[in-house]
């Protein structure tokens, strides 16, 4: 990918939420600065989720280009920021948005400048910056150098961030004593790794820089107590966290000074227009709110007493994971259902909406869902549905499948006993390693790269390219000849298992003829035949 457009910005936002959700608990566990329990991962997740929800709800015209999409993300993150880490990440997004304002696409040089501005605003958001925190990691990412290609810039930033994260125990003694890295810095690495994954066209869990998936040292934990809240940062002398949005603000510096006198973890940051987020840990809640009233109009006031907040919430999911497939053809749908897959049945000429697939995804009741679009035309719909499910808190990964045979190959290696990330990798590898073929009857005359074909000619495809054209009649003989020819070409580069899906219009004897051909010409290859019932092809083939 050479540039980020609005769609890729949205995919990055969704990938950030998905990855942060996966690493939230681990990040919370290593939050030891300055106390040994925290909620940095939860705060980052909630902030990023607010940003994504704002983007999905924004009018299309506001998010039609990359600059507009980043601006909406920044506003959403600021309005929904939780804790110090949430405020800092909102300022990273604000800096990016300021740098790429009005730009349709964002290339490598623009991304480098945007990260630099984001790091500057993030540092300015904290009243007393401390080395060895997420600010140090952000600064390292923004200072990374190298080639100007989009992937190179993103990868350099992610690598620099990871290296800076490894140095945080050398900068903060409390981290070294606990044997952990900085929690907020680890969150920054998750966000940048998600960017690298999106630019590289991979699901976040398949990113090359999957450092944060490894088990990290875990900080000493206090005894679990459902009536004790996690404190992300700040002194235990202060019992309350106060946050609110502020409009029509004047003399913001005076507000910041007043809050510094009341407590710690002070941040007063804006969106560059007329909206500010205010955060402080203190004991005098009334005074913290009155300080905002003195300089502007506070709204969405949130007050949490650390000793009263509940540390966890019951899961809304009834099972760990599920697999969802979108397929055309009733027979094919029944085949997937027999394998325990939740199915969206798609009509022959229908184009389903993302909401239809979203209903199937959420209807599984699973915390982790793998989606298999059994058709190249359903990929974009699957991506959109997954983004919306992720925004609602579900962990969803789409495995690219251009054909139902690739989806079948993925299901064949699915093992719910594996870690979800490992299972997704195995399914993605199986789908990618499956070559696909098809035999169709031409509806009209056309020109192909191997020659012209007339209406009712039989056309053979291998991996999306026309490889054979055979005129009829008789049609059944032409179908058999092309089917055998396509299989022969696919097997020429190796393979051992041929899967054949018989279409709705497949003639009698086609499966038998293919079986006999392989028995005599390719006895080393195994053939599995299913009735798929698809209308777009007489025969769909897969080779593993």
Coordinates of C-alpha atoms in Angstrom, one line a residue:
X1 CA 0.0 0.0 0.0
X2 CA 1.4 3.4 -1.0
X3 CA -1.1 5.7 0.7
X4 CA -3.8 5.6 3.4
X5 CA -7.2 6.6 2.1
X6 CA -10.4 7.0 4.2
X7 CA -11.2 3.3 4.0
X8 CA -7.7 2.3 5.3
X9 CA -8.0 4.9 8.1
X10 CA -11.2 3.2 9.1
X11 CA -9.5 -0.2 9.0
X12 CA -6.7 1.0 11.1
X13 CA -9.1 2.4 13.7
X14 CA -10.9 -1.0 13.8
X15 CA -7.6 -2.8 14.0
X16 CA -6.5 -0.7 16.9
X17 CA -9.7 -1.5 18.8
X18 CA -9.4 -5.2 18.0
X19 CA -5.7 -5.4 19.0
X20 CA -6.1 -3.3 22.1
X21 CA -9.0 -5.5 23.2
X22 CA -6.8 -8.6 22.8
X23 CA -4.0 -7.1 24.8
X24 CA -6.0 -5.1 27.3
X25 CA -5.7 -7.5 30.3
X26 CA -1.9 -7.9 29.8
X27 CA -1.4 -4.2 29.6
X28 CA -3.5 -3.6 32.7
X29 CA -1.4 -6.2 34.6
X30 CA 1.9 -4.5 34.0
X31 CA 0.7 -1.0 35.0
X32 CA 3.0 -0.5 38.0
X33 CA 3.9 3.2 37.7
X34 CA 3.5 4.6 40.3
X35 CA 1.2 1.9 41.9
X36 CA 1.1 -1.8 41.2
X37 CA -2.4 -2.1 39.7
X38 CA -4.0 -0.2 36.9
X39 CA -6.3 0.1 34.0
X40 CA -4.2 1.6 31.2
X41 CA -5.2 -1.1 28.7
X42 CA -8.9 -0.5 29.5
X43 CA -8.6 3.2 29.2
X44 CA -6.8 3.0 25.9
X45 CA -9.4 0.5 24.6
X46 CA -12.4 2.7 25.6
X47 CA -10.8 5.8 24.1
X48 CA -10.0 4.0 20.8
X49 CA -13.5 2.5 20.7
X50 CA -15.0 6.0 21.2
X51 CA -12.9 7.2 18.3
X52 CA -14.0 4.3 16.0
X53 CA -17.7 4.8 17.0
X54 CA -17.5 8.5 16.1
X55 CA -16.0 7.6 12.7
X56 CA -18.7 5.0 12.0
X57 CA -21.5 7.4 13.0
X58 CA -20.1 10.5 11.2
X59 CA -21.8 11.7 7.9
X60 CA -20.1 10.3 4.9
X61 CA -19.0 13.7 3.6
X62 CA -17.1 14.3 6.8
X63 CA -15.1 11.1 6.5
X64 CA -14.8 10.7 2.7
X65 CA -11.0 11.4 2.6
X66 CA -8.1 10.5 4.9
X67 CA -7.9 14.0 6.4
X68 CA -11.5 14.1 7.3
X69 CA -11.5 10.6 8.7
X70 CA -8.5 11.4 11.0
X71 CA -10.3 14.6 12.1
X72 CA -13.4 12.6 13.1
X73 CA -11.3 10.0 14.9
X74 CA -9.4 12.7 16.9
X75 CA -12.7 14.4 18.0
X76 CA -14.2 11.1 19.0
X77 CA -11.1 10.1 21.0
X78 CA -10.9 13.4 22.7
X79 CA -14.6 13.3 23.7
X80 CA -14.3 9.7 24.9
X81 CA -10.8 9.8 26.4
X82 CA -10.4 7.8 29.6
X83 CA -7.5 8.3 31.9
X84 CA -4.1 9.8 31.2
X85 CA -3.3 7.3 28.5
X86 CA -6.6 8.0 26.7
X87 CA -5.9 11.7 26.7
X88 CA -2.4 11.1 25.3
X89 CA -3.6 8.8 22.5
X90 CA -6.3 11.4 21.7
X91 CA -3.5 14.0 21.2
X92 CA -1.6 11.6 18.9
X93 CA -4.7 11.4 16.7
X94 CA -5.2 15.2 16.9
X95 CA -1.6 15.8 15.8
X96 CA -2.1 13.4 12.8
X97 CA -5.4 15.1 11.9
X98 CA -3.9 18.6 12.0
X99 CA -1.0 17.5 9.8
X100 CA -3.1 15.8 7.1
X101 CA -6.1 18.2 7.1
X102 CA -7.9 18.2 3.7
X103 CA -5.7 15.5 2.3
X104 CA -7.4 12.8 0.3
X105 CA -4.6 10.3 0.9
X106 CA -1.7 10.1 3.3
X107 CA 1.7 8.9 2.1
X108 CA 5.0 8.1 3.9
X109 CA 6.3 11.6 4.3
X110 CA 2.9 12.9 5.5
X111 CA 2.7 10.0 8.0
X112 CA 6.2 10.8 9.4
X113 CA 5.3 14.5 9.9
X114 CA 1.9 13.5 11.4
X115 CA 3.5 11.2 14.0
X116 CA 5.9 14.0 14.9
X117 CA 3.1 16.5 15.5
X118 CA 1.1 13.9 17.4
X119 CA 4.1 13.2 19.8
X120 CA 4.5 17.0 20.3
X121 CA 0.9 17.5 21.3
X122 CA 0.9 14.4 23.5
X123 CA 3.9 15.7 25.5
X124 CA 2.3 19.1 25.8
X125 CA -0.9 17.4 27.3
X126 CA 0.9 16.2 30.4
X127 CA 1.8 18.8 33.0
X128 CA 4.8 17.0 34.3
X129 CA 6.2 14.6 31.7
X130 CA 8.3 11.7 33.0
X131 CA 10.9 9.7 31.0
X132 CA 10.2 6.0 30.6
X133 CA 6.5 6.4 29.9
X134 CA 4.3 6.2 26.8
X135 CA 5.5 9.8 25.9
X136 CA 9.1 8.4 25.5
X137 CA 7.8 5.6 23.3
X138 CA 5.8 8.1 21.2
X139 CA 8.7 10.4 20.8
X140 CA 11.0 7.6 19.6
X141 CA 8.4 6.5 17.1
X142 CA 8.1 10.1 15.8
X143 CA 11.9 10.4 15.5
X144 CA 12.4 7.2 13.5
X145 CA 14.2 7.8 10.2
X146 CA 14.4 5.8 6.9
X147 CA 13.0 5.6 3.4
X148 CA 9.8 7.6 2.7
X149 CA 7.6 4.7 1.6
X150 CA 4.4 4.4 3.6
X151 CA 5.2 0.9 4.8
X152 CA 8.8 1.8 5.6
X153 CA 7.8 4.9 7.6
X154 CA 5.2 2.9 9.6
X155 CA 7.5 -0.1 10.2
X156 CA 10.3 2.2 11.3
X157 CA 8.1 3.9 13.8
X158 CA 6.8 0.6 15.2
X159 CA 10.3 -0.8 15.5
X160 CA 11.6 2.4 17.2
X161 CA 8.6 2.4 19.6
X162 CA 9.3 -1.3 20.5
X163 CA 13.0 -0.5 21.1
X164 CA 12.0 2.5 23.3
X165 CA 9.6 0.4 25.2
X166 CA 12.4 -2.1 26.0
X167 CA 14.4 0.9 27.4
X168 CA 11.6 2.1 29.8
X169 CA 12.8 -0.1 32.8
X170 CA 16.2 1.7 32.5
X171 CA 14.4 5.1 32.8
X172 CA 12.0 4.3 35.6
X173 CA 13.3 2.3 38.6
X174 CA 9.8 1.1 39.6
X175 CA 9.5 -0.7 36.2
X176 CA 12.9 -2.3 36.7
X177 CA 12.0 -3.5 40.2
X178 CA 8.8 -5.1 38.9
X179 CA 10.5 -6.6 35.8
X180 CA 8.1 -5.0 33.4
X181 CA 7.9 -2.4 30.6
X182 CA 5.7 0.7 30.7
X183 CA 2.0 -0.2 30.2
X184 CA 1.1 3.0 28.2
X185 CA 4.2 2.5 26.0
X186 CA 3.1 -1.0 25.3
X187 CA -0.2 0.3 24.2
X188 CA 1.5 2.7 21.8
X189 CA 3.3 -0.3 20.2
X190 CA 0.0 -2.1 19.8
X191 CA -1.4 0.9 17.9
X192 CA 1.6 1.2 15.6
X193 CA 1.7 -2.6 15.0
X194 CA -1.9 -2.4 14.0
X195 CA -1.0 0.3 11.5
X196 CA 1.8 -1.8 10.0
X197 CA -0.6 -4.7 9.7
X198 CA -3.2 -2.7 7.9
X199 CA -0.7 -1.2 5.5
X200 CA 0.7 -4.7 4.8
X201 CA -2.8 -6.1 4.2
X202 CA -2.8 -8.4 7.2
X203 CA -5.1 -9.0 10.2
X204 CA -3.5 -7.3 13.3
X205 CA -2.7 -10.7 14.9
X206 CA -0.7 -11.7 11.8
X207 CA 1.5 -8.6 11.9
X208 CA 5.2 -9.2 11.5
X209 CA 5.8 -7.0 14.6
X210 CA 3.7 -9.2 16.8
X211 CA 5.9 -8.5 19.8
X212 CA 3.1 -7.7 22.2
X213 CA 1.4 -11.1 21.7
X214 CA 4.2 -12.8 23.7
X215 CA 3.7 -13.3 27.4
X216 CA 5.2 -10.3 29.2
X217 CA 6.4 -10.2 32.8
X218 CA 3.5 -9.7 35.1
X219 CA 3.7 -7.1 37.9
X220 CA 2.9 -8.1 41.5
X221 CA -0.8 -7.9 41.9
X222 CA -2.8 -6.9 45.0
X223 CA -5.3 -9.3 46.3
X224 CA -8.4 -9.4 44.0
X225 CA -11.1 -7.3 45.6
X226 CA -14.3 -6.4 43.5
X227 CA -14.7 -3.2 45.6
X228 CA -11.3 -1.8 44.8
X229 CA -10.8 0.2 41.6
X230 CA -7.7 0.0 39.4
X231 CA -5.7 3.3 39.4
X232 CA -3.9 3.9 36.1
X233 CA -1.4 6.5 37.6
X234 CA -1.0 9.1 40.2
X235 CA -0.5 9.1 44.0
X236 CA -2.7 7.1 46.3
X237 CA -3.2 10.2 48.4
X238 CA -6.0 11.2 46.0
X239 CA -9.2 9.3 46.1
X240 CA -11.2 10.6 43.1
X241 CA -10.7 10.8 39.3
X242 CA -12.6 13.8 37.7
X243 CA -13.0 14.1 34.0
X244 CA -15.2 16.4 31.9
X245 CA -15.4 18.1 28.5
X246 CA -15.1 21.9 28.5
X247 CA -16.5 24.3 25.9
X248 CA -16.2 28.1 25.4
X249 CA -13.0 28.0 27.5
X250 CA -10.8 31.0 28.2
X251 CA -7.6 31.2 30.3
X252 CA -6.9 27.4 30.0
X253 CA -3.5 27.9 31.6
X254 CA -5.2 29.3 34.7
X255 CA -7.4 26.1 34.8
X256 CA -4.3 23.9 34.5
X257 CA -2.6 25.7 37.4
X258 CA -5.7 25.5 39.6
X259 CA -5.9 21.7 39.0
X260 CA -2.2 21.3 39.7
X261 CA -2.9 22.8 43.2
X262 CA -5.7 20.3 43.8
X263 CA -4.1 17.0 42.8
X264 CA -2.0 15.2 40.2
X265 CA -2.4 13.5 36.8
X266 CA -3.6 16.8 35.4
X267 CA -4.2 17.2 31.7
X268 CA -6.2 19.9 29.9
X269 CA -6.1 19.3 26.1
X270 CA -8.1 20.5 23.2
X271 CA -9.2 19.5 19.7
X272 CA -7.7 22.6 18.1
X273 CA -11.2 24.2 17.9
X274 CA -13.4 24.7 20.9
X275 CA -13.5 21.5 22.8
X276 CA -11.2 20.5 25.7
X277 CA -10.9 17.4 27.8
X278 CA -10.0 17.9 31.5
X279 CA -8.6 15.2 33.7
X280 CA -7.4 15.3 37.3
X281 CA -6.9 13.0 40.4
X282 CA -7.9 14.9 43.5
X283 CA -9.8 14.8 46.8
X284 CA -11.9 18.0 46.4
X285 CA -14.3 17.1 43.5
X286 CA -16.3 20.2 43.8
X287 CA -13.3 22.5 43.5
X288 CA -12.1 20.6 40.4
X289 CA -15.5 21.2 38.7
X290 CA -15.7 24.8 39.8
X291 CA -12.3 25.5 38.3
X292 CA -13.8 24.5 35.0
X293 CA -16.9 26.6 35.5
X294 CA -14.6 29.6 36.1
X295 CA -13.1 29.4 32.6
X296 CA -15.8 27.7 30.5
X297 CA -18.8 25.4 30.3
X298 CA -18.2 21.8 31.6
X299 CA -20.3 18.9 30.4
X300 CA -20.2 15.1 30.5
X301 CA -18.7 15.3 34.0
X302 CA -17.5 11.9 35.2
X303 CA -16.4 11.3 38.8
X304 CA -15.0 7.9 40.0
X305 CA -14.0 7.1 43.6
X306 CA -11.2 4.6 43.3
X307 CA -12.3 2.7 46.4
X308 CA -15.8 2.2 45.2
X309 CA -15.5 1.3 41.5
X310 CA -16.0 -2.3 40.5
X311 CA -12.9 -3.8 38.9
X312 CA -14.6 -6.1 36.4
X313 CA -17.7 -6.7 34.4
X314 CA -19.6 -10.0 33.5
X315 CA -18.9 -11.2 30.0
X316 CA -21.7 -10.7 27.6
X317 CA -20.5 -13.6 25.5
X318 CA -21.8 -17.1 26.0
X319 CA -18.9 -18.9 24.3
X320 CA -15.3 -18.4 23.5
X321 CA -15.2 -18.5 19.7
X322 CA -17.2 -19.2 16.5
X323 CA -16.7 -19.3 12.7
X324 CA -19.1 -17.5 10.3
X325 CA -19.3 -18.1 6.6
X326 CA -21.2 -16.1 3.9
X327 CA -22.0 -18.5 1.0
X328 CA -24.1 -18.7 -2.1
X329 CA -26.1 -21.9 -2.7
X330 CA -28.4 -23.9 -0.3
X331 CA -26.4 -27.1 -0.6
X332 CA -23.2 -25.3 0.1
X333 CA -24.8 -23.6 3.1
X334 CA -25.9 -27.0 4.5
X335 CA -22.3 -28.3 4.0
X336 CA -20.9 -25.4 6.1
X337 CA -23.6 -25.9 8.8
X338 CA -22.7 -29.5 9.1
X339 CA -19.2 -28.4 10.1
X340 CA -20.6 -26.2 12.9
X341 CA -20.2 -23.0 11.1
X342 CA -22.8 -20.2 11.4
X343 CA -23.9 -19.2 7.9
X344 CA -25.3 -16.2 6.1
X345 CA -27.2 -17.6 3.1
X346 CA -26.8 -15.3 0.1
X347 CA -29.0 -15.5 -2.9
X348 CA -27.7 -16.1 -6.4
X349 CA -27.7 -12.4 -7.5
X350 CA -28.1 -10.8 -4.1
X351 CA -25.7 -8.3 -2.5
X352 CA -26.2 -8.6 1.2
X353 CA -25.7 -5.6 3.5
X354 CA -23.0 -5.5 6.2
X355 CA -25.8 -5.4 8.7
X356 CA -27.1 -8.8 7.6
X357 CA -23.7 -10.4 8.2
X358 CA -23.3 -8.4 11.4
X359 CA -26.4 -10.0 12.8
X360 CA -25.0 -13.5 12.1
X361 CA -21.6 -12.5 13.8
X362 CA -23.2 -11.0 16.9
X363 CA -25.8 -13.8 17.0
X364 CA -23.1 -16.4 17.6
X365 CA -22.6 -15.0 21.1
X366 CA -18.9 -15.6 20.8
X367 CA -16.1 -13.4 22.0
X368 CA -13.9 -14.2 19.1
X369 CA -15.3 -14.8 15.6
X370 CA -13.5 -15.8 12.4
X371 CA -15.4 -14.8 9.2
X372 CA -15.0 -16.7 5.9
X373 CA -16.4 -14.8 2.9
X374 CA -16.9 -17.7 0.4
X375 CA -16.9 -15.3 -2.5
X376 CA -14.6 -12.5 -3.7
X377 CA -17.6 -10.3 -4.0
X378 CA -18.4 -10.7 -0.3
X379 CA -14.9 -9.6 1.0
X380 CA -15.8 -5.9 1.3
X381 CA -19.1 -6.7 3.0
X382 CA -17.3 -9.0 5.5
X383 CA -14.7 -6.3 6.2
X384 CA -17.4 -3.7 6.9
X385 CA -19.4 -6.1 9.2
X386 CA -16.2 -7.0 11.1
X387 CA -15.4 -3.3 11.6
X388 CA -18.8 -2.7 13.1
X389 CA -18.6 -5.8 15.3
X390 CA -15.2 -4.7 16.6
X391 CA -16.5 -1.3 17.4
X392 CA -19.1 -3.0 19.6
X393 CA -16.4 -4.9 21.5
X394 CA -16.3 -8.2 19.7
X395 CA -13.0 -9.7 18.4
X396 CA -13.6 -10.4 14.7
X397 CA -11.0 -11.5 12.1
X398 CA -11.8 -11.9 8.4
X399 CA -9.8 -14.6 6.6
X400 CA -9.6 -13.7 2.9
X401 CA -11.4 -16.3 0.7
X402 CA -12.1 -15.7 -3.0
X403 CA -13.9 -19.0 -3.4
X404 CA -15.9 -21.4 -1.2
X405 CA -13.3 -24.0 -1.7
X406 CA -10.8 -21.8 0.2
X407 CA -13.3 -21.3 3.0
X408 CA -13.7 -25.1 3.2
X409 CA -9.9 -25.5 3.4
X410 CA -9.9 -23.0 6.3
X411 CA -12.6 -24.9 8.1
X412 CA -10.7 -28.2 7.6
X413 CA -7.9 -27.0 9.8
X414 CA -10.0 -25.0 12.3
X415 CA -9.3 -26.2 15.9
X416 CA -11.0 -24.5 18.8
X417 CA -8.5 -26.0 21.2
X418 CA -5.8 -23.7 19.9
X419 CA -5.2 -20.1 20.9
X420 CA -7.5 -17.9 18.8
X421 CA -4.5 -16.1 17.1
X422 CA -2.9 -19.4 16.2
X423 CA -6.1 -20.8 14.9
X424 CA -6.6 -17.7 12.6
X425 CA -3.1 -18.1 11.3
X426 CA -3.7 -21.8 10.5
X427 CA -7.0 -21.0 8.7
X428 CA -5.5 -18.1 6.8
X429 CA -2.6 -20.2 5.6
X430 CA -4.8 -23.0 4.5
X431 CA -7.1 -20.7 2.5
X432 CA -4.1 -18.9 0.9
X433 CA -2.5 -22.3 0.0
X434 CA -5.6 -23.5 -1.8
X435 CA -5.6 -22.9 -5.6
X436 CA -9.1 -22.3 -7.1
X437 CA -10.6 -23.2 -10.4
X438 CA -14.0 -22.9 -12.0
X439 CA -15.9 -24.1 -15.1
X440 CA -18.7 -21.9 -16.4
X441 CA -20.9 -21.6 -19.5
X442 CA -20.5 -18.2 -21.1
X443 CA -23.7 -16.1 -21.1
X444 CA -22.5 -14.0 -24.0
X445 CA -19.7 -13.4 -26.4
X446 CA -16.5 -12.0 -24.9
X447 CA -12.8 -11.4 -25.5
X448 CA -10.4 -13.1 -23.1
X449 CA -6.6 -13.0 -23.0
X450 CA -6.4 -16.5 -24.6
X451 CA -8.9 -15.7 -27.3
X452 CA -12.6 -15.0 -27.9
X453 CA -15.5 -17.0 -26.7
X454 CA -19.1 -17.2 -27.9
X455 CA -22.3 -17.5 -26.0
X456 CA -22.7 -21.0 -24.6
X457 CA -19.0 -21.8 -24.9
X458 CA -17.5 -23.6 -21.9
X459 CA -14.8 -21.5 -20.2
X460 CA -12.3 -22.8 -17.6
X461 CA -10.6 -20.6 -15.0
X462 CA -7.6 -21.3 -12.8
X463 CA -6.9 -18.8 -10.0
X464 CA -9.2 -16.2 -11.7
X465 CA -7.6 -16.4 -15.1
X466 CA -9.1 -18.0 -18.3
X467 CA -7.1 -21.1 -19.2
X468 CA -9.5 -23.0 -21.5
X469 CA -12.3 -22.3 -23.9
X470 CA -14.3 -25.2 -25.5
X471 CA -17.2 -24.8 -27.8
X472 CA -20.3 -26.9 -27.6
X473 CA -22.4 -28.8 -28.4
X474 CA -22.8 -31.3 -26.9
X475 CA -22.5 -29.2 -23.8
X476 CA -21.9 -32.1 -21.4
X477 CA -18.9 -33.3 -23.4
X478 CA -17.4 -29.8 -23.4
X479 CA -18.0 -29.4 -19.7
X480 CA -16.2 -32.7 -19.0
X481 CA -13.3 -31.8 -21.3
X482 CA -12.8 -28.4 -19.7
X483 CA -13.1 -29.7 -16.1
X484 CA -10.4 -32.3 -16.7
X485 CA -8.2 -29.7 -18.5
X486 CA -8.5 -27.2 -15.6
X487 CA -7.6 -29.9 -13.1
X488 CA -4.6 -31.0 -15.2
X489 CA -3.3 -27.4 -15.3
X490 CA -3.8 -26.9 -11.6
X491 CA -2.0 -30.2 -10.7
X492 CA 0.9 -29.4 -13.0
X493 CA 2.5 -27.4 -10.2
X494 CA 1.8 -30.0 -7.5
X495 CA -1.1 -30.8 -5.2
X496 CA -2.7 -33.8 -3.6
X497 CA -6.3 -33.1 -2.7
X498 CA -8.9 -31.9 -5.3
X499 CA -12.2 -30.6 -4.0
X500 CA -15.1 -30.3 -6.5
X501 CA -18.3 -28.4 -5.8
X502 CA -21.0 -29.4 -8.3
X503 CA -23.1 -26.4 -9.3
X504 CA -26.9 -26.3 -9.7
X505 CA -26.6 -26.9 -13.5
X506 CA -23.9 -29.6 -13.3
X507 CA -24.9 -32.5 -15.8
X508 CA -25.1 -36.1 -14.7
X509 CA -21.9 -37.9 -15.1
X510 CA -19.6 -34.9 -14.5
X511 CA -18.3 -36.1 -11.1
X512 CA -17.9 -39.7 -12.4
X513 CA -15.9 -38.5 -15.5
X514 CA -13.6 -36.3 -13.3
X515 CA -13.1 -39.3 -10.9
X516 CA -12.1 -41.6 -13.8
X517 CA -9.8 -39.0 -15.3
X518 CA -7.9 -38.6 -12.0
X519 CA -7.8 -42.3 -11.4
X520 CA -6.0 -42.9 -14.7
X521 CA -4.0 -39.7 -15.3
X522 CA -3.3 -38.5 -11.7
X523 CA -3.7 -41.5 -9.4
X524 CA -1.7 -39.8 -6.7
X525 CA -4.4 -37.1 -6.3
X526 CA -7.4 -37.6 -4.1
X527 CA -10.8 -36.3 -5.2
X528 CA -13.6 -35.1 -2.8
X529 CA -16.9 -34.2 -4.4
X530 CA -19.8 -32.2 -2.8
X531 CA -23.0 -30.8 -4.2
X532 CA -22.7 -27.1 -3.8
X533 CA -25.8 -25.9 -5.7
X534 CA -24.1 -22.7 -6.8
X535 CA -25.4 -21.0 -9.9
X536 CA -22.4 -18.9 -10.9
X537 CA -20.4 -21.9 -12.0
X538 CA -21.1 -25.4 -13.2
X539 CA -18.1 -26.7 -11.3
X540 CA -16.0 -25.0 -8.6
X541 CA -12.6 -26.6 -7.9
X542 CA -10.0 -26.4 -5.2
X543 CA -6.5 -27.8 -5.0
X544 CA -4.6 -28.3 -1.7

